[in-house]
Structures are given as structure tokens and as C-alpha cells.
Amino acid sequence: MANANREPFENKFVEWVDSRLPVFTMIQKEYGVFPTPKNFNYFWNFGALAMVMLVTMIASGVILAMHYTPNAALAFNSVERITRDVNYGWLLRYLHMNGASMFFIAVYIHIFRGLYYGSYKQPRELLWIFGIIIFLLMMATAFMGYTLPWSQMSGWGATVITSLFSAIPLVGEGLVTWLWGGFSVDNPTLNRFFALHYLLPFLICAVVGLHVWALHVVGSNNPTGIDPKGPQDTLPFNPYYTIKDMFGLSIFLIAYAFLIFYAPTLLTHQDHFVPFNPMVTPAHIVPEWYFLPFYAILRSITFDFTIYLIVAGAAGAVLIYNYCWRKTPCEKTKPFFPALIAVAVIFGIPAVLLAFFKDVEALKGIIGMIPFAGVHLIEAKLGGVLAMFGSILLLAVLPWLDRHPVRSGRYRPWYRVALIAFVASAVLLGYIGAKPAEQPFITIGQLATLYYFGFLLVIVPWLSHNEPVAVLPNSIHEAVLAEKK
Amino acid sequence: MQQKFLLTLSFAALLIAAPAHAAPEAAPVKATVEGSAPAATATEGAAATDAASDATPAAPAPAADGNAMTKTDGDAQTMEADGKTAAETHGAAPAEEGGHHAPSLPQEEWSWSGPFGVFDRHQLQRGFQVYKQVCASCHGLSRIYFRNLSALGYNEAEIKSIAAETQVMDGPDDSGDMFERPGRPSDHFKSPFANDNAARAANGGALPPDLSLIVRARADGSNYVHALLTGYEAAPAGFTLTQGMHYNKYFAGHQIAMPQPLMDGSVTYEDGTPNTIDQMSRDVTAFLTWASEPNMEKRKQVGLKVMLFMFAFAGLMYATKRKVWKDVH
Amino acid sequence: MTDHTLPDNPARRDFLYLTTGAVAAVGAGVTGWSFIDTMNPAADTLALATTEVNISSIQPGQSVVVTWQGKPVFVRRRTPEEIKSAQDVNVSELRDPQTDAQRVQAGKEEWLVVVGICTHLGCVPLGAKPNEPKGEFGGWFCPCHGSVYDTAGRIRKGPAPTNLHVPPYNFTSDTVIKIG
């Protein structure tokens, strides 16, 4: 067993426990002497920060649940009672509602760091996928938590998001009724959302455990993306990174405390303070800020997928596969390329006309002449839902979309520019998501969505084969020394 | 160097993007239409008798109906949305400056704004007087308990006598009957109407919202309440005012069911403060801001201590971190 | 380079560590306390911590049951005979020796106020209503395990270890008792 390699501890109690269950040996190994690349920058703080936020959310959430009543008639009042009457209840509530935002900020920066420094690449694919699963679980948890105060935003947000599932062909309507436990968002919905909101964080904890386990098997990436080659490249985790994480945490908590004490409602909407009224929809429904980019992608699919779009898309996909995903186009299919290009163009023109120019007065005559315009395989509503979930799920397969041998964006100038533009498109989508669905926001949102998917499906695969491979430093140590000079 | 710059830039962009939606947004009518599909779904299942009349407001309607719509409506939120609809029908939609509340609100100086801002007790008491003598005839304040009035500077005896002015329904007694008794400090403020339908019936179809959270439930709430109370004027030429509605320059759509509540001299202050419309609306705004978040001062006090502590702690952590990392080359 | 854990100035480093650690502990402690304090009675609960009883309509020999902090409280207007029987008891023979004077307020011997919870296992004793058995000592009888209380609410028989608890109360006027 592992005990064979165990070094005895001096403290008698510790030794007694450890010889029976080697938890202290494990902590010592994984967090004490764990060899960690010595060149982390502050981006590497955000994993630990996200972990702190998870613990904070669970701790404050468990206590809030002691005061909260998951009943449609009482929920709003119980939340107000927490804010007004419970000792430090206001603090607890603001901790929890702003904690969600801080958790997402930490996780978004953590994801960005992974994207920039290629932390998703071999051998960390599984680690990355666990991360995406955590992100999805967080979104589900946050969404259901938002429902619990039973405000106008809660009820209508729940209605809109659960209604997304009605887009699924055949079973959609039944599925939504099942989710609601009734014919509208009502008490049964609130009750199950509360149960799930309490359950999911513990599921997140479990996946975080896997995430950290996987990390400790393959070791951390670092800003150079070069694997540590020896002791001169690493430091023991404690005290170096425990202290650095603690320092980062103290700065992060200042921002968090500012939100809690001086701007507790900055990130929420005023309709969150109006009790839910199932008869009246508020004038302007927006999700919380952390959902906005995905909400914008959902709304950007304003068009049905007509047969023209499908055929042109299929032809385009074959071409993209050959010229972007493959290093060189497949010799066997190459003779068909001119024909494919012709198909893509011939079907592409009516597809684009139908999708984007339906409302242009001058083109109405031409568009009216297109036959089979009403035939479509995927409705706009379903298309939007697929695009929204696809935008996250595609991230999970990023390790296989990006096959460039260099990990870190530090040595990939082309990828770097494309990635910054990708982040910009996500931020832009977030801005669009908060805007009403009208021009010019729709078109801007569609272009940003196009780039979002273009980056993942075209640019990244293409760069894999075409971006020059830079000469990397021999080791982390050498890179650090070079930087200091 | 360049990449560091790009990193910083994108990081900053992420942070800036966060509160982007906090700014109130424009064109509520469009958004309502967008949300109308789920609204219809919800209405379908709920067997409420007034479902049809309540669900209508989403669609623009002729001016004559506009009035009825507003009156059947749920709460002030929708009254505003309706007013908006009506206004657009008249082609009188104002420029979309402030977003949700079409006209931009005058930004007032409040004693409680800023990280150190506190309430003025005298002002809160005056505001309470305005609420009691003017607003309370139509608007409830049910989340406030008489015991909360100690925050306004009243002592226990005063609170008891204030509470005792109200008759509270209690019971059932030993014979099973409900009975009325004088209010106690542990009772909450009594709403003027037994339920929403009674409130609508008494107010020509419009529901006066409970004011407990009004400042939080409106964008830029304090300024909004003050602006609304002082924003009554004669409708400009060419503006068709629906029967029974009143013109208010700060109300979205400008047509509000509530008649001007404050006139010069509406209440008489004991401390001799001039009882102008502006002064009274300031006072009642202070009171309602307090009512929306009675813990605000406590929050800021604790916040100051926490911030001081956090900065000291961050400084210590920085020193410790430097010390630990000193030998790393 | 070879050993990163070797401090160059142990004293200063230890002091810094200690300070930082202590400050962190204080922060964690205060945060922890605010979390724990949320589980104490909230303001709305505390507001109901006192109960006022109007006793003007209670006839001698009658008692009423009022709710105080979620518990039943017996307010009993004793007859002269009941008072006498309570005063004549030999205190030294009692399980929980208390004179009648210790159980009521001076000058208000007529009024007995006790928490209506049997000190044995928390049942509500019978005897507050006219049709209920008052037990052999004319006070209360607990149906759960047969504890018998006298007209001063003292335990006389059965398993209960102590007398019925007297809550804090005072007469705000001749006709109003404020409990709590």
C-alpha cells in the first residue's frame, strides 16, 4: 500500500491518524512539497479564488436556506425578512448574490488563462473537460438560485429559460411541462429549483475534486507552456504559492467587499425587487451579466435553417474541413472542389437572402421568387438553443480543434491576436445581450456570433497547421532568466 | 511587452463588461413583445379570471383602451409600460435618454449617498409624516413594522402610541370570531386596502403599489421618486391625455393614473420646515429610501471596518509574500 | 537556490508570519461569528418576546392561557381558599421547596403566573380550563406521567423534578400584565 512509502510524522496525534488514513501525507504531498512551476503570474491565482468562492457560496447558502421558505406565496417575503430582520441577514444575502458574480468573474478569468496559455492541450484534455462540466453546473446552479427570491426577474427568467426546451422537436412541450411540474412556472417549479439549487453545488464540489485530482496527476501548466524539466524549474507549493494565492485572495476580497457593502445591487436589476406576478411580464427581461454572451448567441439565430442554408453549409463544411482542419486537402475529394464551391455559392445566395434580408423592401421581389423558401430543417428557436449550448460544448472539444504543437499564447502571435478578438467578441456579445432585440444590435450580435464560432471552428484548426512554430526557450528557468535581463 | 498590454486590455474589458447591463435599457415596448410568448404560455395555464385583461397590455392599443388597460394592470411597473404604450400610440414617445424611464431624471444630492452617507433623522420623521398623511391613504408599506420606527429616532413610548393609532385585525378569539385591537410595535403597517382587487376597485382600476421596496424596484429609485412627485405639470399642447390620467414629465409615457399627491402646504411640519412640494417630496423620498433598506447605515458602517481591515490584511499579505519570495531567482 | 525554505532573518520572518496569521484568524473569526449570529432569534422574533395580558375580565377561580414566546402561560386568579392552601403548606416537605410568596408578587397574591409546561418532559398540564381535572392539590395535573401541581404551581406528586417555571413579568397597570 501507499503506507509503505510514508514518512512518519513527529506529532504523535498526526502520526496516529496518518498511519491509519494517510490524509496528512496526502496534504503534504499535494499541497506542501508539490513541485509547481516557479514562473506563475497572477492569472494562476484564479483557480484558488474560484475554489474560495465555491466554499463561500456553500457556507452562506446553507445558512440562507435555514431562513428561506421555498413556497411561491412566501419566498419573496422570506428573502425580505432575511434582509431586514435576521441578524446579519443582509450581509448573508449580499454575500450570496454578489458571490455568484465574483465566482463567475474568477471562473471566466480562469478559463481565459487556460485559453491563452494553452492549458487545455495534451496532456490536460480531461482536466479541461472537467472544467467545462463545472462551468455548466455553475450556470445551472446560478440560474436556479436566481429563481428563488421569486421576483419578477426570477419568475420570468425561469419561464424564458425553461421555455428554451420547448424548442426540442417532438418532446419539447412535454419536457417543459415536466420541468415546471405544472402548466406554468409556479410553486412546484420553485420547490424543485430550490432542491436542485441546494444539491448541485455539492455535485460541483465532486467535479472540482476530479478537476484538482487530474491537475495533480499531470501538473500545472505555466506561462511558457514548457514542461518543467527539473528542480530548477519548480518551487514547493507551500509556502510559495499558498502565500501568493492568499495575497491574490486578499485583493480579490477587497473587490468583493466593495460590492457587498457599497454597491450590493449594482449587478442586479430593479425588477428583482418586485414580487413575481405571473400575469404581467416586466418591460425588459435580462439575465444576470454572466449569462449575457450566451443569451446574445441565443437571440442571434433569428432565421430558420432553410434547405439552402443546410446545403450551402454542408458544402462549406467540406471545404473548411479540407482547407482548415486538414493540413492538406484530401486528394480523393479534391476534384469535386470546384463543384462544391459552385454549390456553396448557388445555394448560399438564396440562403443568405432568406436568412438576413427578408425585411429589405427592395429585395422582397427577388426573395419572393425563391422556391421552397418555407422548407426548413431547423426552426430559428431550436437553432438558437443549439447555438447557445454549442457555444459552450465546443469549448470542451477545443483540445482537438487546436493541434498546434506550441502551448502558450506567449509564443503564438497569430493565435494571440485571434484569441483577443475572440474575447472581444464574447464581451461584445455580453453587451448585445443586455440590449433590446432591435437593429443595429441584432446584426452586430450576429457578426460577433459568427466570429465566436469562426474562431473555434475555422481559425483555430487552420492555425494548427499554418501558424509558424516559434523557437521556445530550453526551460522555464531559462525563460525566467531571459525575462529578468 | 505587447502581449502584456493585450492581456491587461482584455482583462479590463472583461471587468468593464460586467456591469454593462446595469445601465437601464431602452425600448421597453419591444422587449415586452419579445417576452410576450412566455407570458401567453403562463396565462394559458393559470385560470385567473382577469387573465385576459391583464395580459393585453403587451400589445399596443388605441388610446381609449389605453386607459382601461392601465387600470386593470398589476402594479406600477406595468402601469409604466402601459403608459409607454399609450404614449407611443400618440406618437409622443420622448427621446430614449434614460432608457427604461424615458426622460432622464434630475440627479439630486442626498444625505445618504456615497460610502459615508447617512439619513437625517428629522428628515426621516418628516418623510414619515408625509407618508402617513398623504401616501398612506392609497399605498401600503407592509414590510415596515412599527418597531422599525426606532430607527427614525422615536422612543418606545412614542412607537407604542403610533402603533396604537391603527386598528389591527386579530383572532380568532375563544368564540372563533376575528376582532380588532390597537396595533402593537410588533405589527406591520396596515395596508389601506384588504387586497389588490379592492385597491383597484377603489382607484379606478389602477393598483397603487406597496411602497416598501419602491426605491429598490425602480432604476435610480431615490431620484425617480423625487422626480415623479415633482414632475406633474399641464400636458403640452398636442398631447392627448387619456380620460382620468395625469401628465407627469418623468413618468415613462407621461400618463400616470395617480393624481398629483403633493401640493404646497399638504402637510404642516411641527419643526417649521417649509412645506413646499419639493421639500415634502425630498422628505418622503428619504423615508421611502430608508424603508427600502433599513439596514443601509449598518451596512456602510460594517463596510468601513471591513474595508480598513482588508486593506491592512492585503498589505500584510503583500509583505509576507515579498519576504517568502525574496530568495527565488 | 538549493533550499528555498531557509530564512535569512528568522526573527523578522516569524513576526511577520505571526502577525499575518493572527490578522487572518481575526478576520475568519469575525466572519464566522456573523454567520453564527444569523441563527439567533431575528428582529421579528424578538419583537414578539413579550406578551401583554389584560386581566380585568378574569374572575376569581378562573385562569387563562396566553402564548408567550411560543409557549403556553397560565394566568390564574386564585380564590382566597386557594391562596390559603398554598400558603399553609409545609415548605420543607416539598420536592422543590419554595414558599408561596416566592411564587407570586407581593400585594398581588391573587395572581399566579406560570409557564404551562410540565418540568418533567415538556407536556402541557391540565387544569387551566373549568372542565379539566386540577389534580388532588387543586392546581394542575399533567396527563403524560401523572405529575400533580398545587395552587402555587409547585410539584407535589409524580415524576416532575421542579415547580412550574414562573416567567419574568410585571404589572404595567392594575389590569395589564406584561410577560417577558
mmCIF file of C-alpha atoms in Angstrom, chain A residues 37-43 46 76-77 80 82-86 88 90-91 93-94 105 108-109 112 116-117 152 156 159-160 163 173 180 183-185 232 235 239-244 246-247 249-251 253-255 257-258 260-271 273-275 277-289 292 295 299 409-411 416-417 420 423 427 430-431 434-438 477 480-481 483-484, chain B residues 2-4 6-11 13-36 38-48 50-51 54-55 73-75 77-78 81 100-101 114-116 143-145 147-148 200 212-213 216-220 290-296 298-307 310-311 313-315 317-322 324-329:
data_model
loop_
_atom_site.group_PDB
_atom_site.id
_atom_site.type_symbol
_atom_site.label_atom_id
_atom_site.label_comp_id
_atom_site.label_asym_id
_atom_site.label_seq_id
_atom_site.Cartn_x
_atom_site.Cartn_y
_atom_site.Cartn_z
ATOM 1 C CA PRO A 37 6.409 25.740 -11.926
ATOM 2 C CA LYS A 38 8.106 28.756 -10.468
ATOM 3 C CA ASN A 39 7.036 31.243 -13.115
ATOM 4 C CA PHE A 40 3.281 31.557 -12.451
ATOM 5 C CA ASN A 41 1.865 35.015 -12.960
ATOM 6 C CA TYR A 42 -1.220 36.295 -11.144
ATOM 7 C CA PHE A 43 -3.545 34.636 -13.640
ATOM 8 C CA PHE A 46 -7.948 32.426 -10.110
ATOM 9 C CA PHE A 76 -40.234 36.813 -1.637
ATOM 10 C CA ASN A 77 -41.262 37.747 1.904
ATOM 11 C CA GLU A 80 -37.005 40.323 2.535
ATOM 12 C CA ILE A 82 -33.639 37.803 5.779
ATOM 13 C CA THR A 83 -32.541 41.216 4.513
ATOM 14 C CA ARG A 84 -34.431 43.184 7.145
ATOM 15 C CA ASP A 85 -34.845 41.125 10.314
ATOM 16 C CA VAL A 86 -32.347 38.279 10.514
ATOM 17 C CA TYR A 88 -26.591 39.953 9.624
ATOM 18 C CA TRP A 90 -28.471 41.446 4.833
ATOM 19 C CA LEU A 91 -24.776 40.586 4.872
ATOM 20 C CA ARG A 93 -27.813 37.835 1.240
ATOM 21 C CA TYR A 94 -25.403 40.327 -0.315
ATOM 22 C CA ILE A 105 -15.550 36.575 -12.638
ATOM 23 C CA TYR A 108 -14.109 33.467 -16.559
ATOM 24 C CA ILE A 109 -10.585 34.722 -15.899
ATOM 25 C CA PHE A 112 -9.293 32.835 -20.237
ATOM 26 C CA TYR A 116 -4.315 31.990 -23.535
ATOM 27 C CA TYR A 117 -1.620 29.694 -22.214
ATOM 28 C CA GLN A 152 -40.460 39.399 -11.423
ATOM 29 C CA TRP A 156 -39.923 35.437 -15.895
ATOM 30 C CA THR A 159 -40.161 30.996 -17.707
ATOM 31 C CA VAL A 160 -37.983 32.126 -20.594
ATOM 32 C CA SER A 163 -39.197 27.518 -22.394
ATOM 33 C CA GLU A 173 -43.626 20.746 -24.879
ATOM 34 C CA TRP A 180 -42.415 23.068 -14.423
ATOM 35 C CA PHE A 183 -48.655 24.435 -16.812
ATOM 36 C CA SER A 184 -46.619 27.465 -15.900
ATOM 37 C CA VAL A 185 -43.744 28.400 -13.619
ATOM 38 C CA GLN A 232 15.441 24.417 -11.005
ATOM 39 C CA LEU A 235 9.080 25.511 -6.261
ATOM 40 C CA PRO A 239 4.879 28.391 1.193
ATOM 41 C CA TYR A 240 5.410 29.994 -2.203
ATOM 42 C CA TYR A 241 2.018 29.518 -3.814
ATOM 43 C CA THR A 242 -0.049 29.305 -0.664
ATOM 44 C CA ILE A 243 1.206 32.789 0.185
ATOM 45 C CA LYS A 244 0.817 34.085 -3.346
ATOM 46 C CA MET A 246 -3.514 34.303 -0.152
ATOM 47 C CA PHE A 247 -2.214 37.647 -1.321
ATOM 48 C CA LEU A 249 -7.253 36.446 -2.413
ATOM 49 C CA SER A 250 -6.888 39.500 -0.189
ATOM 50 C CA ILE A 251 -7.046 41.746 -3.261
ATOM 51 C CA LEU A 253 -11.845 40.071 -1.426
ATOM 52 C CA ILE A 254 -11.437 43.841 -1.444
ATOM 53 C CA ALA A 255 -13.334 43.982 -4.718
ATOM 54 C CA ALA A 257 -16.302 43.547 -0.117
ATOM 55 C CA PHE A 258 -16.753 46.724 -2.122
ATOM 56 C CA ILE A 260 -21.243 43.782 -0.807
ATOM 57 C CA PHE A 261 -21.008 46.908 1.301
ATOM 58 C CA TYR A 262 -21.169 49.776 -1.148
ATOM 59 C CA ALA A 263 -22.929 48.510 -4.258
ATOM 60 C CA PRO A 264 -24.921 45.427 -3.293
ATOM 61 C CA THR A 265 -27.481 45.841 -6.051
ATOM 62 C CA LEU A 266 -25.142 47.118 -8.774
ATOM 63 C CA LEU A 267 -25.157 43.848 -10.692
ATOM 64 C CA THR A 268 -28.816 43.049 -10.312
ATOM 65 C CA HIS A 269 -31.918 44.500 -11.918
ATOM 66 C CA GLN A 270 -34.555 46.643 -10.228
ATOM 67 C CA ASP A 271 -37.294 44.179 -11.229
ATOM 68 C CA PHE A 273 -37.281 43.751 -6.097
ATOM 69 C CA VAL A 274 -40.818 43.365 -7.450
ATOM 70 C CA PRO A 275 -42.665 40.197 -6.395
ATOM 71 C CA ASN A 277 -46.677 38.371 -10.971
ATOM 72 C CA PRO A 278 -47.471 35.621 -13.493
ATOM 73 C CA MET A 279 -49.957 37.922 -15.224
ATOM 74 C CA VAL A 280 -47.542 40.724 -16.081
ATOM 75 C CA THR A 281 -44.174 40.421 -17.797
ATOM 76 C CA PRO A 282 -41.702 43.177 -16.915
ATOM 77 C CA ALA A 283 -40.882 45.530 -19.744
ATOM 78 C CA HIS A 284 -37.311 44.390 -20.034
ATOM 79 C CA ILE A 285 -36.043 40.936 -19.176
ATOM 80 C CA VAL A 286 -32.314 40.455 -18.935
ATOM 81 C CA PRO A 287 -30.414 37.570 -17.412
ATOM 82 C CA GLU A 288 -27.586 38.190 -14.963
ATOM 83 C CA TRP A 289 -24.462 39.591 -16.583
ATOM 84 C CA LEU A 292 -25.430 37.686 -21.357
ATOM 85 C CA TYR A 295 -28.181 34.894 -24.246
ATOM 86 C CA ARG A 299 -31.079 35.608 -29.823
ATOM 87 C CA GLY A 409 -0.062 32.127 -26.480
ATOM 88 C CA ARG A 410 3.127 33.884 -25.458
ATOM 89 C CA TYR A 411 4.870 32.181 -28.373
ATOM 90 C CA ARG A 416 -2.902 35.515 -29.605
ATOM 91 C CA VAL A 417 -4.500 38.113 -31.841
ATOM 92 C CA ILE A 420 -8.052 38.513 -28.019
ATOM 93 C CA VAL A 423 -12.616 37.536 -26.017
ATOM 94 C CA VAL A 427 -17.586 40.834 -24.381
ATOM 95 C CA GLY A 430 -22.408 40.373 -23.480
ATOM 96 C CA TYR A 431 -23.138 43.977 -24.328
ATOM 97 C CA ALA A 434 -28.263 43.449 -22.436
ATOM 98 C CA LYS A 435 -29.700 45.401 -25.354
ATOM 99 C CA PRO A 436 -33.214 45.057 -26.715
ATOM 100 C CA ALA A 437 -33.592 42.799 -29.757
ATOM 101 C CA GLU A 438 -33.576 45.504 -32.412
ATOM 102 C CA HIS A 477 14.381 28.565 -15.692
ATOM 103 C CA VAL A 480 12.647 33.401 -16.342
ATOM 104 C CA LEU A 481 16.283 34.475 -16.501
ATOM 105 C CA GLU A 483 12.836 37.908 -18.815
ATOM 106 C CA LYS A 484 14.772 39.365 -15.911
ATOM 107 C CA GLN B 2 2.969 43.946 -26.270
ATOM 108 C CA GLN B 3 1.357 40.765 -25.099
ATOM 109 C CA LYS B 4 1.258 42.016 -21.535
ATOM 110 C CA LEU B 6 -3.042 42.936 -24.655
ATOM 111 C CA LEU B 7 -3.593 40.797 -21.598
ATOM 112 C CA THR B 8 -4.276 43.779 -19.409
ATOM 113 C CA LEU B 9 -6.586 45.160 -22.040
ATOM 114 C CA SER B 10 -8.661 42.028 -22.332
ATOM 115 C CA PHE B 11 -8.777 41.654 -18.577
ATOM 116 C CA ALA B 13 -12.562 44.577 -20.926
ATOM 117 C CA LEU B 14 -13.900 41.569 -19.056
ATOM 118 C CA LEU B 15 -14.333 43.597 -15.910
ATOM 119 C CA ILE B 16 -15.919 46.508 -17.686
ATOM 120 C CA ALA B 17 -18.333 44.206 -19.431
ATOM 121 C CA ALA B 18 -19.650 43.044 -16.093
ATOM 122 C CA PRO B 19 -21.887 45.943 -15.107
ATOM 123 C CA ALA B 20 -22.782 46.749 -18.713
ATOM 124 C CA HIS B 21 -26.362 45.624 -18.268
ATOM 125 C CA ALA B 22 -26.726 47.512 -15.041
ATOM 126 C CA ALA B 23 -27.417 50.594 -17.110
ATOM 127 C CA PRO B 24 -31.133 50.766 -17.723
ATOM 128 C CA GLU B 25 -32.059 49.880 -21.242
ATOM 129 C CA ALA B 26 -34.205 51.414 -23.862
ATOM 130 C CA ALA B 27 -37.388 50.470 -25.649
ATOM 131 C CA PRO B 28 -39.426 48.561 -23.099
ATOM 132 C CA VAL B 29 -42.244 48.034 -25.560
ATOM 133 C CA LYS B 30 -40.151 45.974 -27.928
ATOM 134 C CA ALA B 31 -38.819 43.960 -25.054
ATOM 135 C CA THR B 32 -42.320 43.310 -23.851
ATOM 136 C CA VAL B 33 -43.326 41.961 -27.221
ATOM 137 C CA GLU B 34 -40.304 39.722 -27.130
ATOM 138 C CA GLY B 35 -41.337 38.393 -23.761
ATOM 139 C CA SER B 36 -44.957 38.026 -24.734
ATOM 140 C CA PRO B 38 -43.882 33.020 -22.456
ATOM 141 C CA ALA B 39 -46.383 35.423 -20.997
ATOM 142 C CA ALA B 40 -49.040 33.848 -23.154
ATOM 143 C CA THR B 41 -47.923 30.394 -22.078
ATOM 144 C CA ALA B 42 -48.224 31.347 -18.471
ATOM 145 C CA THR B 43 -51.613 32.920 -18.913
ATOM 146 C CA GLU B 44 -52.883 29.837 -20.689
ATOM 147 C CA GLY B 45 -52.432 27.602 -17.700
ATOM 148 C CA ALA B 46 -53.428 29.991 -14.960
ATOM 149 C CA ALA B 47 -57.177 30.036 -14.622
ATOM 150 C CA ALA B 48 -57.307 33.579 -13.283
ATOM 151 C CA ASP B 50 -58.835 38.598 -15.138
ATOM 152 C CA ALA B 51 -56.115 36.844 -17.108
ATOM 153 C CA ASP B 54 -54.154 41.627 -17.531
ATOM 154 C CA ALA B 55 -52.314 40.054 -20.397
ATOM 155 C CA ASP B 73 -52.971 46.274 -14.599
ATOM 156 C CA GLY B 74 -50.923 44.542 -11.944
ATOM 157 C CA ASP B 75 -48.529 47.033 -10.493
ATOM 158 C CA GLN B 77 -44.190 48.520 -13.235
ATOM 159 C CA THR B 78 -46.757 47.620 -15.823
ATOM 160 C CA ALA B 81 -45.111 50.007 -19.516
ATOM 161 C CA HIS B 100 -36.267 52.335 -19.012
ATOM 162 C CA HIS B 101 -37.682 55.542 -17.646
ATOM 163 C CA GLY B 114 -21.834 57.874 -1.001
ATOM 164 C CA PRO B 115 -19.963 55.417 1.187
ATOM 165 C CA PHE B 116 -20.359 57.563 4.322
ATOM 166 C CA ARG B 143 -42.722 45.422 5.045
ATOM 167 C CA ILE B 144 -42.187 48.082 7.689
ATOM 168 C CA TYR B 145 -43.098 47.266 11.279
ATOM 169 C CA ARG B 147 -40.847 48.631 15.831
ATOM 170 C CA ASN B 148 -38.673 49.707 12.865
ATOM 171 C CA ARG B 200 -58.047 48.534 -7.932
ATOM 172 C CA SER B 212 -41.859 49.127 0.945
ATOM 173 C CA LEU B 213 -39.390 48.436 -1.859
ATOM 174 C CA ARG B 216 -35.120 49.493 -4.981
ATOM 175 C CA ALA B 217 -37.705 48.417 -7.512
ATOM 176 C CA ARG B 218 -37.118 51.417 -9.761
ATOM 177 C CA ALA B 219 -33.953 52.337 -11.613
ATOM 178 C CA ASP B 220 -32.205 55.187 -9.778
ATOM 179 C CA TRP B 290 -34.887 54.108 4.341
ATOM 180 C CA ALA B 291 -37.903 51.802 4.100
ATOM 181 C CA SER B 292 -36.407 50.019 1.095
ATOM 182 C CA GLU B 293 -33.290 49.138 3.028
ATOM 183 C CA PRO B 294 -33.484 49.881 6.766
ATOM 184 C CA ASN B 295 -30.046 48.314 7.228
ATOM 185 C CA MET B 296 -28.244 50.703 4.892
ATOM 186 C CA LYS B 298 -25.361 49.468 9.333
ATOM 187 C CA ARG B 299 -24.140 48.069 6.021
ATOM 188 C CA LYS B 300 -21.920 51.088 5.430
ATOM 189 C CA GLN B 301 -20.598 51.080 8.980
ATOM 190 C CA VAL B 302 -19.652 47.424 8.824
ATOM 191 C CA GLY B 303 -18.313 48.033 5.331
ATOM 192 C CA LEU B 304 -15.916 50.696 6.516
ATOM 193 C CA LYS B 305 -14.487 48.394 9.159
ATOM 194 C CA VAL B 306 -14.212 45.541 6.696
ATOM 195 C CA MET B 307 -12.502 47.694 4.094
ATOM 196 C CA MET B 310 -8.983 44.190 4.247
ATOM 197 C CA PHE B 311 -6.509 46.852 3.173
ATOM 198 C CA PHE B 313 -4.576 42.477 5.630
ATOM 199 C CA ALA B 314 -3.680 42.867 1.958
ATOM 200 C CA GLY B 315 -0.696 44.992 2.955
ATOM 201 C CA MET B 317 -0.017 39.625 2.852
ATOM 202 C CA TYR B 318 1.994 41.609 0.347
ATOM 203 C CA ALA B 319 4.870 41.996 2.802
ATOM 204 C CA THR B 320 4.740 38.308 3.672
ATOM 205 C CA LYS B 321 4.640 37.331 0.024
ATOM 206 C CA ARG B 322 7.643 39.528 -0.770
ATOM 207 C CA VAL B 324 8.808 34.482 1.162
ATOM 208 C CA TRP B 325 9.674 35.031 -2.488
ATOM 209 C CA LYS B 326 12.809 37.056 -1.800
ATOM 210 C CA ASP B 327 15.223 34.219 -2.435
ATOM 211 C CA VAL B 328 13.681 32.913 -5.618
ATOM 212 C CA HIS B 329 15.743 33.633 -8.681
#
